[in-house]
Coordinates of C-alpha atoms and ligand atoms in Angstrom, one line a residue:
X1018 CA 3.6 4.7 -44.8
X1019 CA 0.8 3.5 -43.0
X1020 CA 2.8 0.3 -42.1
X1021 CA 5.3 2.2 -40.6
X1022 CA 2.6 4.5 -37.9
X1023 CA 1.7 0.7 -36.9
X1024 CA 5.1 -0.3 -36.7
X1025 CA 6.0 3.2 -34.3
X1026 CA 2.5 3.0 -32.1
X1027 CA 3.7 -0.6 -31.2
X1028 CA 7.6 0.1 -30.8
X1029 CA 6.1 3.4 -28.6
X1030 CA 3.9 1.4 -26.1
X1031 CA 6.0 -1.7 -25.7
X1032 CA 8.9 0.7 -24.9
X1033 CA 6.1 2.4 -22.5
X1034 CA 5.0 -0.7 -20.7
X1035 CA 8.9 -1.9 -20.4
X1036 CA 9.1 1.1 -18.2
X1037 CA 6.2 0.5 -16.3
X1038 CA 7.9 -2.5 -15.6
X1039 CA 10.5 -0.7 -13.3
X1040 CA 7.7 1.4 -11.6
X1041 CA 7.2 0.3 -7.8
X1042 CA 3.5 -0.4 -7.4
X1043 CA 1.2 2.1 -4.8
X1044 CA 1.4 0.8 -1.4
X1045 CA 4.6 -0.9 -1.9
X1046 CA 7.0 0.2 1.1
X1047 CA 11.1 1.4 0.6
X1048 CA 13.2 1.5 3.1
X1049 CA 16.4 0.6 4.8
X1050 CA 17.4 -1.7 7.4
X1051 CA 20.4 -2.3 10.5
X1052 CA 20.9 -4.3 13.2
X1053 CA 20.9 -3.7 17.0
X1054 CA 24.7 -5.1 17.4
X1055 CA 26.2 -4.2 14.5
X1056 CA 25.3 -0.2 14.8
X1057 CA 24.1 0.6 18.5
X1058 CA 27.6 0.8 20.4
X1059 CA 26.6 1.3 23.9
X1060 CA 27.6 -2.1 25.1
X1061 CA 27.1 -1.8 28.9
X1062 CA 25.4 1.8 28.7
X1063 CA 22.7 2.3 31.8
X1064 CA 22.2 -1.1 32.6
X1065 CA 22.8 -3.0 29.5
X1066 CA 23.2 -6.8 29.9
X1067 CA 26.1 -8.8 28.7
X1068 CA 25.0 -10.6 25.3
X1069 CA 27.2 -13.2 23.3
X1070 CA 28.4 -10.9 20.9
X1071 CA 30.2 -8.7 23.8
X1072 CA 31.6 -12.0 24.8
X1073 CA 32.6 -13.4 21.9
X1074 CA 34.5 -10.0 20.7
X1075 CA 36.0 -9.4 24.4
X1076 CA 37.1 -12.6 25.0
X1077 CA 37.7 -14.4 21.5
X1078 CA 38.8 -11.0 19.8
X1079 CA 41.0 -13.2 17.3
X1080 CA 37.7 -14.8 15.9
X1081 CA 37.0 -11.2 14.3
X1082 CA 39.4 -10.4 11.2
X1083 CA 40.2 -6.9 12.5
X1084 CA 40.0 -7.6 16.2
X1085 CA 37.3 -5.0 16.2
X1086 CA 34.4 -5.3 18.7
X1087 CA 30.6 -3.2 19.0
X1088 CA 31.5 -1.5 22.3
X1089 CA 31.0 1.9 20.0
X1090 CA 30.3 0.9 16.3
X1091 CA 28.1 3.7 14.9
X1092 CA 27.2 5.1 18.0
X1093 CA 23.8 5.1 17.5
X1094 CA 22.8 4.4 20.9
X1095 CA 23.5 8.2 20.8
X1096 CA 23.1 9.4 17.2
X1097 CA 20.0 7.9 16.8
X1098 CA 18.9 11.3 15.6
X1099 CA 21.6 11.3 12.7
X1100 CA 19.8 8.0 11.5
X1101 CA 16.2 9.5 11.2
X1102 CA 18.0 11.9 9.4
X1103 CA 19.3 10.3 7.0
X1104 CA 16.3 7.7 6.8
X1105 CA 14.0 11.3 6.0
X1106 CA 16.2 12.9 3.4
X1107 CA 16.3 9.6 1.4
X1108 CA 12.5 9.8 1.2
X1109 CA 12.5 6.2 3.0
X1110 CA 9.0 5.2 4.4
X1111 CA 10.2 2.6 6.0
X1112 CA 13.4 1.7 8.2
X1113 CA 14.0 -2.1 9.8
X1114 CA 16.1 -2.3 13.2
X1115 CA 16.4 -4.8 15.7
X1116 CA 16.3 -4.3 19.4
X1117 CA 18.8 -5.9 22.0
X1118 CA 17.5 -7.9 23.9
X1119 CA 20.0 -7.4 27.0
X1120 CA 19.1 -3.5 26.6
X1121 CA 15.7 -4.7 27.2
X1122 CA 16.4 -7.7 29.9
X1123 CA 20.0 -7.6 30.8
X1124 CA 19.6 -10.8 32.0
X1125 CA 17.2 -12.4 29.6
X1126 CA 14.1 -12.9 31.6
X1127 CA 11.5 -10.4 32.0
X1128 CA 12.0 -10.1 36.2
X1129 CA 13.9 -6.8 35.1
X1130 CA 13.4 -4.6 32.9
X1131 CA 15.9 -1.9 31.8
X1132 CA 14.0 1.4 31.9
X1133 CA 16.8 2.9 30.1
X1134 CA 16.8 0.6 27.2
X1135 CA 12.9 1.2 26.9
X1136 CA 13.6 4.7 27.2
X1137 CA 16.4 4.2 24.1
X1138 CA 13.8 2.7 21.8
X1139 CA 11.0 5.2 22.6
X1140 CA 12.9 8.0 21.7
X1141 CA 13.9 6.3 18.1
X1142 CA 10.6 4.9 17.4
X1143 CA 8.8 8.2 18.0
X1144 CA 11.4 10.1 16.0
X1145 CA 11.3 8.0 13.4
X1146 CA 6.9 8.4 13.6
X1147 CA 7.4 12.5 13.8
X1148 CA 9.4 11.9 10.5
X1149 CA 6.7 10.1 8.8
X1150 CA 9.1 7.0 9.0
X1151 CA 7.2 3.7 9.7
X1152 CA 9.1 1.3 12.0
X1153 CA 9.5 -2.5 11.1
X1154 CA 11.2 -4.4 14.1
X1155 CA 12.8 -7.2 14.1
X1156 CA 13.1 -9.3 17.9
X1157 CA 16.1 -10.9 17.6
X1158 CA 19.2 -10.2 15.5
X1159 CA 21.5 -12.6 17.3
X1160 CA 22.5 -10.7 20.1
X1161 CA 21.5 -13.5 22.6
X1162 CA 22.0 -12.3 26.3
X1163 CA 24.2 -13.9 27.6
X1164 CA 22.7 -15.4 31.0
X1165 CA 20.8 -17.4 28.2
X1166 CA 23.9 -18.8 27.0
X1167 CA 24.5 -19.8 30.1
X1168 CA 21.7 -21.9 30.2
X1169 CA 22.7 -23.7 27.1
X1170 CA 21.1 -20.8 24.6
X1171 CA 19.2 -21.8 21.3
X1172 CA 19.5 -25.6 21.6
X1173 CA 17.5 -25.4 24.9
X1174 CA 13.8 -25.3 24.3
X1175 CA 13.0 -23.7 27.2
X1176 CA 14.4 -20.4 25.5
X1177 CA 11.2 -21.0 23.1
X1178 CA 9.4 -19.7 26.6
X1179 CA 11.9 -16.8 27.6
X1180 CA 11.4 -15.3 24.0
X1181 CA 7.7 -15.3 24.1
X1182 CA 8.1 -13.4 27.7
X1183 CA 10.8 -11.1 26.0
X1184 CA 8.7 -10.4 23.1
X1185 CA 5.4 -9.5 25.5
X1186 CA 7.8 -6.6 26.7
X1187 CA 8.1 -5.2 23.7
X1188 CA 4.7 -5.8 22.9
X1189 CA 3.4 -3.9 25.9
X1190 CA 5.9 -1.3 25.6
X1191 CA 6.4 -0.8 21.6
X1192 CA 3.1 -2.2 20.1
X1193 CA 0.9 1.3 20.2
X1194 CA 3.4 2.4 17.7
X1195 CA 5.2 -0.3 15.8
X1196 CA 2.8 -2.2 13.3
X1197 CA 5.4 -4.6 11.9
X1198 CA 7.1 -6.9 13.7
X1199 CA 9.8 -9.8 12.7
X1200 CA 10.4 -12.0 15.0
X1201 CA 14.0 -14.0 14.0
X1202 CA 16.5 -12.8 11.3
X1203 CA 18.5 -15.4 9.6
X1204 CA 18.0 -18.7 12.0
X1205 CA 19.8 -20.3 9.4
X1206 CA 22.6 -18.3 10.0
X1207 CA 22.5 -18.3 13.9
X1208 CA 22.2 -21.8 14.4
X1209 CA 25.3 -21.7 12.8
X1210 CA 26.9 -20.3 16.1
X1211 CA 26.5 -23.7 17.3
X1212 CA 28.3 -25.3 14.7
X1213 CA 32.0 -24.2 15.0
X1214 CA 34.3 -23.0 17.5
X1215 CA 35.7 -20.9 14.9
X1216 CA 32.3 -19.3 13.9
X1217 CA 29.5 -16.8 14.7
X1218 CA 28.5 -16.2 18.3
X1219 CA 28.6 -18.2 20.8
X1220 CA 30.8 -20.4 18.1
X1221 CA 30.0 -23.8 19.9
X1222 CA 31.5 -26.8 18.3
X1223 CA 28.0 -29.0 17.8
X1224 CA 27.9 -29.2 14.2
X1225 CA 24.7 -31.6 12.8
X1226 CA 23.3 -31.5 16.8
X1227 CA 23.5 -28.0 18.0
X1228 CA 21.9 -26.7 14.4
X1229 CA 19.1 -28.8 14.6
X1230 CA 17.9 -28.4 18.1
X1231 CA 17.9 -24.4 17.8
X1232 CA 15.9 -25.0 14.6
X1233 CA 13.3 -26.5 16.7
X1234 CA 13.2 -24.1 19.7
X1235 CA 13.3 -21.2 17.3
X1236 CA 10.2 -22.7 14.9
X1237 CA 8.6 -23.2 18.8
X1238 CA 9.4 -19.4 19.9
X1239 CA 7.7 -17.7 16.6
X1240 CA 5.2 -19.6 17.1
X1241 CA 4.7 -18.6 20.7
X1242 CA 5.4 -14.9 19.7
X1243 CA 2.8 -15.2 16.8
X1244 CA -0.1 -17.1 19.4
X1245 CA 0.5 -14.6 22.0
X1246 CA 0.1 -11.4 19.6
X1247 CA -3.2 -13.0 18.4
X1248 CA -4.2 -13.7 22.1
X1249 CA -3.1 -10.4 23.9
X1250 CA -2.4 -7.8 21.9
X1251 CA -3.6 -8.0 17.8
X1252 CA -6.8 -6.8 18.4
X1253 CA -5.9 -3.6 19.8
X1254 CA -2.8 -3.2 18.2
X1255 CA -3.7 -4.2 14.4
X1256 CA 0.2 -5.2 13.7
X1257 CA 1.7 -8.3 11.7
X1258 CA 3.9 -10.6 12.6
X1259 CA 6.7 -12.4 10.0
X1260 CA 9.8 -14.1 10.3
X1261 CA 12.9 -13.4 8.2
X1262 CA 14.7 -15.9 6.0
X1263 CA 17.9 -16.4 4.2
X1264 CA 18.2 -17.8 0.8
X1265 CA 20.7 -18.1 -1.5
X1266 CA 19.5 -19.1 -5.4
X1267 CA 20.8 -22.5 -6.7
X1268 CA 21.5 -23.3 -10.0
X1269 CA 22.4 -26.4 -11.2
X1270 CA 25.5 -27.3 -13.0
X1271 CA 23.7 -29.1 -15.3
X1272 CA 19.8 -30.6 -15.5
X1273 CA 21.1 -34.0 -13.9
X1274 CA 21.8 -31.5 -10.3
X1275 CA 17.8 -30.1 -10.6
X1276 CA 17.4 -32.4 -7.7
X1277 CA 20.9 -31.5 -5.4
X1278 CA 19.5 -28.0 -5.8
X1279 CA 15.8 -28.6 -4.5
X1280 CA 17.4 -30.1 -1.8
X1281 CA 19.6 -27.4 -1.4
X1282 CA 16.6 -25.1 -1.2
X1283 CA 15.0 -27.8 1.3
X1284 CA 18.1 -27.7 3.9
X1285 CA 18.7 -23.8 3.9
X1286 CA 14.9 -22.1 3.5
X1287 CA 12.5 -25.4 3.8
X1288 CA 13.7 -26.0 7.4
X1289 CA 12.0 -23.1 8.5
X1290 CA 9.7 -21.9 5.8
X1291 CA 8.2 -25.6 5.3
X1292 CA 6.7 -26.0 9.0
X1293 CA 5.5 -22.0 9.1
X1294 CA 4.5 -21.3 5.4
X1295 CA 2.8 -24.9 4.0
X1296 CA -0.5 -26.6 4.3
X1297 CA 1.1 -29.7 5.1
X1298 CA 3.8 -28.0 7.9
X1299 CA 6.8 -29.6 9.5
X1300 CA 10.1 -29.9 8.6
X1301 CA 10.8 -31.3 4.5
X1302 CA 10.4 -34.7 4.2
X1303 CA 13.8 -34.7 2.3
X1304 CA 15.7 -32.8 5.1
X1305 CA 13.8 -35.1 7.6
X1306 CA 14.5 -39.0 5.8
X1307 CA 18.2 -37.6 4.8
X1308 CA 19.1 -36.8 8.7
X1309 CA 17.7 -39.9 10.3
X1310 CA 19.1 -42.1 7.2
X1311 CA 22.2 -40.6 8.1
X1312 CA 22.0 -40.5 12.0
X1313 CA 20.9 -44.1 11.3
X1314 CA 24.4 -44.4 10.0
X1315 CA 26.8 -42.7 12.2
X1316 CA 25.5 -44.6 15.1
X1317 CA 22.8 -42.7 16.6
X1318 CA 20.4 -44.8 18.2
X1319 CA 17.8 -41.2 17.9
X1320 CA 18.0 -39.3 15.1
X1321 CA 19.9 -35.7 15.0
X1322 CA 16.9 -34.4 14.3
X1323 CA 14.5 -33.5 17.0
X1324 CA 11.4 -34.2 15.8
X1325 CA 8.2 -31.9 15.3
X1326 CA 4.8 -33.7 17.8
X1327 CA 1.7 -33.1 15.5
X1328 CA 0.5 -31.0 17.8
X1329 CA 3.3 -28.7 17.4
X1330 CA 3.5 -29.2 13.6
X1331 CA -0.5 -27.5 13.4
X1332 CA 0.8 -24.8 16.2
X1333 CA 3.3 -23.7 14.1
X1334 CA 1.6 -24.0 10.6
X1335 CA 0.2 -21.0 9.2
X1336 CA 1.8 -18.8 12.0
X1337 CA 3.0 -15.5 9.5
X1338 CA 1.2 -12.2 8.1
X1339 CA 4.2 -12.5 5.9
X1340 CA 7.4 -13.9 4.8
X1341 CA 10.7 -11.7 5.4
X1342 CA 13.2 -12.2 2.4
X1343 CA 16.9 -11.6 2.9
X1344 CA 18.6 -12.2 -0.3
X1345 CA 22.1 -11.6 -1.6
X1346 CA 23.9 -14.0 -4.1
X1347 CA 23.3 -17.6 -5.5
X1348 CA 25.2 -20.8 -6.1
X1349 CA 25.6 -23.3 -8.3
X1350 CA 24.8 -26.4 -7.3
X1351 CA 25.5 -30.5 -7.7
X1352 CA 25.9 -33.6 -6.1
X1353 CA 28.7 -34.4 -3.4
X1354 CA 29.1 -35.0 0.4
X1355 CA 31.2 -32.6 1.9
X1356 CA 31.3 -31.3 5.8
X1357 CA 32.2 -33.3 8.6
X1358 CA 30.7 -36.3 10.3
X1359 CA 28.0 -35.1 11.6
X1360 CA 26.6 -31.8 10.0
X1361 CA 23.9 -30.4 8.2
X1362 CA 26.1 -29.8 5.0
X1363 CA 26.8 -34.0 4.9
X1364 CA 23.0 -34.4 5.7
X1365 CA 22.0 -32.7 2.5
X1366 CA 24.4 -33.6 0.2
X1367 CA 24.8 -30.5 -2.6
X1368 CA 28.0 -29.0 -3.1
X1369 CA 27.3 -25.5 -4.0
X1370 CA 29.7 -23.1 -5.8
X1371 CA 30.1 -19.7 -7.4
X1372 CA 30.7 -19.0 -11.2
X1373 CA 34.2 -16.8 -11.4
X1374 CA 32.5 -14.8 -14.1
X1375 CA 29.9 -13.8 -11.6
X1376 CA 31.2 -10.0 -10.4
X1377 CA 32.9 -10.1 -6.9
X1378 CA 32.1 -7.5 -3.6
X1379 CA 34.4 -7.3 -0.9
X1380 CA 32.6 -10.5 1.1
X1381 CA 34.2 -13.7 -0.2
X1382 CA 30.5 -15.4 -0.5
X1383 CA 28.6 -12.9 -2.0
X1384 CA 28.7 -12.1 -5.8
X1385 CA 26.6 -10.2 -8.2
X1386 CA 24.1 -12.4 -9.5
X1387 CA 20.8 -10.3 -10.2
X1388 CA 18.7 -12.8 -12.4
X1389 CA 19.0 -15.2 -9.6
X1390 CA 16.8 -12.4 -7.5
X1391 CA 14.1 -13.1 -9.7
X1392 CA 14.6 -17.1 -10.0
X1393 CA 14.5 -17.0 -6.2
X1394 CA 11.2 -15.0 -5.5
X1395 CA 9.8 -18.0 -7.6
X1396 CA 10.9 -20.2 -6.2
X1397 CA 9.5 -19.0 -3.0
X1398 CA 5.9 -18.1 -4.4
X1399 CA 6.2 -21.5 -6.2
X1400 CA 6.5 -23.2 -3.0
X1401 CA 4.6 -21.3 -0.9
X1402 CA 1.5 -20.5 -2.2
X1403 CA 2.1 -16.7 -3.4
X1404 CA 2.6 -15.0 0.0
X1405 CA 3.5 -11.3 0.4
X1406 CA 6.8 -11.2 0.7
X1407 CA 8.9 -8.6 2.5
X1408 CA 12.8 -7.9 1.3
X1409 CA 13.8 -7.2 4.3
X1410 CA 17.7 -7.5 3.5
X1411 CA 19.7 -6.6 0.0
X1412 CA 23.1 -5.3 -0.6
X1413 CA 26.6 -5.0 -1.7
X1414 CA 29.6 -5.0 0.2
X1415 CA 33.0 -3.0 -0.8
X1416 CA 36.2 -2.1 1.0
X1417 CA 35.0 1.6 1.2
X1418 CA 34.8 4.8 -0.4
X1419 CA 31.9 7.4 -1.8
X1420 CA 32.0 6.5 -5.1
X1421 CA 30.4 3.1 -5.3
X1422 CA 29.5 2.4 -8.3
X1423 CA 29.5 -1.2 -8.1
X1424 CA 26.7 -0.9 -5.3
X1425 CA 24.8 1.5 -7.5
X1426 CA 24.8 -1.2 -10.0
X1427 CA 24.5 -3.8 -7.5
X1428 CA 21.1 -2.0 -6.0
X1429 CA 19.8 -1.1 -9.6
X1430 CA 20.5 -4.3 -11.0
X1431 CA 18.9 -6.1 -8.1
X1432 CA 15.7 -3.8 -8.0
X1433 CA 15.1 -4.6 -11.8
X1434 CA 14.8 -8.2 -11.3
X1435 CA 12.3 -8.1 -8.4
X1436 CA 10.2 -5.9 -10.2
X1437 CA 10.3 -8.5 -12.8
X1438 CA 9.4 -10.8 -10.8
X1439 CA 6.5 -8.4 -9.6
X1440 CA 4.7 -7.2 -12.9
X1441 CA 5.8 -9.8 -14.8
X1442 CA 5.4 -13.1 -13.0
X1443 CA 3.0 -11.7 -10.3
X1444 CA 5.4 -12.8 -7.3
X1445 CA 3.6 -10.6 -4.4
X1446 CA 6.5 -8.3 -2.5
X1447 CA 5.0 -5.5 -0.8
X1448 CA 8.5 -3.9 0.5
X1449 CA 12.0 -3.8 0.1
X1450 CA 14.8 -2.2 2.7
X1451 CA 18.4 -2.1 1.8
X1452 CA 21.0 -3.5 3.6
X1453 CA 22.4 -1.5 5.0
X1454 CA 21.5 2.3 5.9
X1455 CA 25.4 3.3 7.2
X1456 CA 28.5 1.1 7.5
X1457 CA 28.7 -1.0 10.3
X1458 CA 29.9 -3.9 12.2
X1459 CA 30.0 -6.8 9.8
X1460 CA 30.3 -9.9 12.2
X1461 CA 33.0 -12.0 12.1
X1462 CA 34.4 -9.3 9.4
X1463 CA 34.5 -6.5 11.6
X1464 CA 34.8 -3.5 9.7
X1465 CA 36.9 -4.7 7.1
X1466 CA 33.2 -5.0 4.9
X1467 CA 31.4 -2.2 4.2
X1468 CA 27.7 -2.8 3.2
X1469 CA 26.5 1.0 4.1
X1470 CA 25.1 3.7 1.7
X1471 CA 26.3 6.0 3.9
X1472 CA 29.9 5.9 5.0
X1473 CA 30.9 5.9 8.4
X1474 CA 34.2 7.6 9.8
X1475 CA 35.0 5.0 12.5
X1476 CA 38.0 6.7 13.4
X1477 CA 36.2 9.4 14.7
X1478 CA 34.8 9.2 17.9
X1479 CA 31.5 11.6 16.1
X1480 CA 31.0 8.6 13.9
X1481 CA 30.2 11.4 10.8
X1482 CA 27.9 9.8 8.4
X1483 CA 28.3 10.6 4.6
X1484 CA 26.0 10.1 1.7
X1485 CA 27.7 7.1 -1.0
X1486 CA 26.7 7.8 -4.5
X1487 CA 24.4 4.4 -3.6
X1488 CA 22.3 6.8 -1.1
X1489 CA 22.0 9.2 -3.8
X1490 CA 21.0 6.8 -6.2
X1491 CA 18.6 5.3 -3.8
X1492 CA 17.1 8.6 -2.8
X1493 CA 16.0 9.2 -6.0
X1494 CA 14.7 5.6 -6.6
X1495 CA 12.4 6.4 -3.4
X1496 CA 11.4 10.0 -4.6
X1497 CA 10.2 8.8 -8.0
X1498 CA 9.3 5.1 -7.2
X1499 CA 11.0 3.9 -10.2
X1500 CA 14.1 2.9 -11.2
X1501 CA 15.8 6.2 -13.7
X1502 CA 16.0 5.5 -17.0
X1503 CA 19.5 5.7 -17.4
X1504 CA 19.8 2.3 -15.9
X1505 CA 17.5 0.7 -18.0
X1506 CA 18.8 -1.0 -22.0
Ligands
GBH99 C1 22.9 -10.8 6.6 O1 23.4 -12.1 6.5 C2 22.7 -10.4 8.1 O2 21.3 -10.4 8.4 C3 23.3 -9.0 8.4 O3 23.3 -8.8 9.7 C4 24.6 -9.0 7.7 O4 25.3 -7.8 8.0 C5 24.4 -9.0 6.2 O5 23.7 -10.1 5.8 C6 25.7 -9.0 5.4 O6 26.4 -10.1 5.6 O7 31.7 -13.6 8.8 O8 33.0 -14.6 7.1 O9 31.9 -16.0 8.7 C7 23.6 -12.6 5.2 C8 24.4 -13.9 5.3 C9 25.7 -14.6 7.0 C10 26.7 -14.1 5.0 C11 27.0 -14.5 7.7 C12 28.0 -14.0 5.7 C13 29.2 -14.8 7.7 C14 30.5 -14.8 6.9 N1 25.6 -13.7 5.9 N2 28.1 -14.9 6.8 S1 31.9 -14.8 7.9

């Protein structure tokens, strides 16, 4: 008898404490995010530059898979209102957007200044404010003006310059209000646009070259953001700065490909997290002995790889408040040289694939993997000395449709894990904002890939916006700050 009141007391707390477990700590910050091109619409609206993404869909419309452009997309150049909406009935406290540059600067430089666009994000950041909404921006999304194309776009350095200037704008214009600031989504994914003809904008075909040199004039540019916050504006305006990342968890096949995974890791997140979030700074030494090695090899009297001077490796170390996370799906990894002669996929030297048992979404690299959400945030504490860490990108894709249950368990599934890795390992994320808020232009997939909790009529030139099961789901994960019990074992 007595054995048995032991035996409940312990089976009552532990089954206590396991809830706990999927409790979101005080402070910590829920929300969701968008990007400028993919929602705003507006294309040349009051004085709106050109930026690569109207070129590429205007004049390369079969690089898109529906032949769909972001002339209109959500509209939400105009229903900005319907966003704070939706953003206020969830209960979200936070909600990430980017600005457009070309709104901003329609030609890139900071000679001219587009009232209207400042106009445009006044009205939605002090909406947002009035609804008790905070606003976390991120600079750059990929929607590159164009007149910097022209001038030869990431891989020239002098765009490190034009973004600091571009950045002061918003600064001077945004700063009194918005206390979070990102300044690059994804350059992993964006220097891709100089990698293929065939690929993201401004699909440039200078794959192992092209990568490399925007990797430098984009570490060079947050860094110049980040210094000239500090200098001109942090004092008064209190804010922080971060950068956003993509990562993709690696596991090996077996033990023998620990190491084609590390590297892995190395060649997708250490190229920019290694110079901004280490003591010792600069790129990997891996990434950096593996391209000259093989530069060495193909020819190249200097190596692909523009080096990092000394003085810019201590500019740019230490230059975060904290590190943006985008994370989605994971890999499995081993040895094997694959990608053309030169690239960054050669230079590394993993092959990475994905388990057919792993559940599928609607994007043909992105399966549901949740432990790997967990194995990741490790990985990125591990290596980076426990920084907070901002989710600032998660989600599911499907082809459409209200009831999406797969994204429901996607979202649940995914949440679980990182709050594992938050009272159980003591990985530090302070926020998390789903991706995305409504359906929207997916890239090269147009709008054949639906990430949104709300749907999106794109048929209809009033863009309606209805509630998914997912933003049902999610409002109540953002009302009680937990995940319901029903989707806990
Ligand atoms: C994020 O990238 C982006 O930040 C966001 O804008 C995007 O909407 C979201 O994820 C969902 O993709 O078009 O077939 O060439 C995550 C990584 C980068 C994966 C682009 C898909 C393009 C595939 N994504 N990549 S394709």
């Amino acid at each position: 008898m007595k054995f048995q009141t032991v035996c409940f007391i312990l089976v009552t707390t532990g089954f206590a404490a396991a809830h706990d477990n999927f409790a979101f700590p005080d402070g910590f910050l829920l929300g969701a995010a968008t990007a400028s091109y993919q929602i705003e619409g507006g294309w040349d609206a009051d004085g709106k530059g050109v930026n690569i993404w109207d070129t590429l869909t205007h004049e390369r419309p079969f690089l898109v898979a529906d032949r769909s452009t972001g002339d209109v997309a959500d509209d939400s150049y105009n229903l900005y209102m319907e966003d704070v909406k939706l953003l206020k009935n969830m209960g979200a406290q936070v909600y990430r957007f980017s600005i457009s540059w070309a709104r901003i600067l329609p030609e890139g430089h900071d000679n001219k200044i587009n009232q209207a666009g400042i106009d445009y994000y006044n009205k939605l950041i002090n909406a947002l404010l009035e609804n008790g909404i905070e606003p976390i921006v991120s600079i750059y999304h990929w929607d590159l003006p164009q007149k910097l194309q022209d001038l030869g776009g990431w891989p020239n350095r002098e765009l490190a310059i034009y973004t600091e200037n571009y950045a002061r704008v918003l600064f001077k214009n945004f700063g009194d209000r918005v206390k979070l600031w990102i300044t690059f989504n994804e350059p992993l994914i964006f220097m891709g646009g100089y990698t293929s003809d065939k690929g993201m904008a401004p699909s440039i075909n200078t794959p192992g070259i092209g990568d490399y040199l925007t990797s430098r004039t984009v570490l060079i540019a947050h860094a110049n953001i980040y210094h000239m916050y500090e200098r001109e504006f942090k004092q008064q305006q209190k804010g922080k700065i971060g950068i956003t990342l993509l990562s993709f968890w690696c596991e090996p096949l077996t033990p023998d490909y620990t190491e084609a995974c590390e590297r892995y890791q190395q060649f997708q997140l250490g190229i920019y997290a290694h110079p901004i979030f280490t003591e010792q700074g600069d790129y990997p030494s891996v990434v950096i002995e593996r391209v000259d090695a093989n530069s060495k090899a193909e020819g190249f009297t200097t190596s692909r790889l523009p080096k990092l001077t000394s003085e810019e490796v201590n500019y740019i170390k230490g230059t975060y408040d904290f590190f943006g996370m985008n994370f989605y799906t994971a890999y499995v990894g081993l040895n094997g040289v694959v990608g053309g002669i030169p690239s960054r996929e050669r230079d590394m030297g993993t092959i990475v694939l994905q388990d057919p048992n792993w559940p599928v979404s609607a994007s043909s690299w992105l399966r549901v993997v949740p432990w790997a959400f967990r194995k990741q945030l490790n990985w990125i504490a591990k290596e980076y000395g426990n920084p907070p860490i901002f989710v600032t990108e998660n989600g599911f894709s499907d082809y459409g449709g209200l009831n999406d249950t797969n994204r429901v368990l996607y979202y649940t599934e995914y949440m679980k894990e990182m709050l594992k890795a938050i009272h159980i390992d003591g990985v530090n994320v302070v926020g998390y904002t789903a991706w995305s808020l409504i359906d929207n232009f997916e890239w090269l997939q147009g709008y054949t890939e639906k990430f949104g909790v709300y749907e999106v009529n794109f048929n209809d030139p009033s863009r309606p916006r209805t509630p998914k099961e997912s933003a049902k789901v999610l409002t109540e994960i953002f009302n009680t700050r937990k995940i319901p019990d029903r989707f806990l074992d």
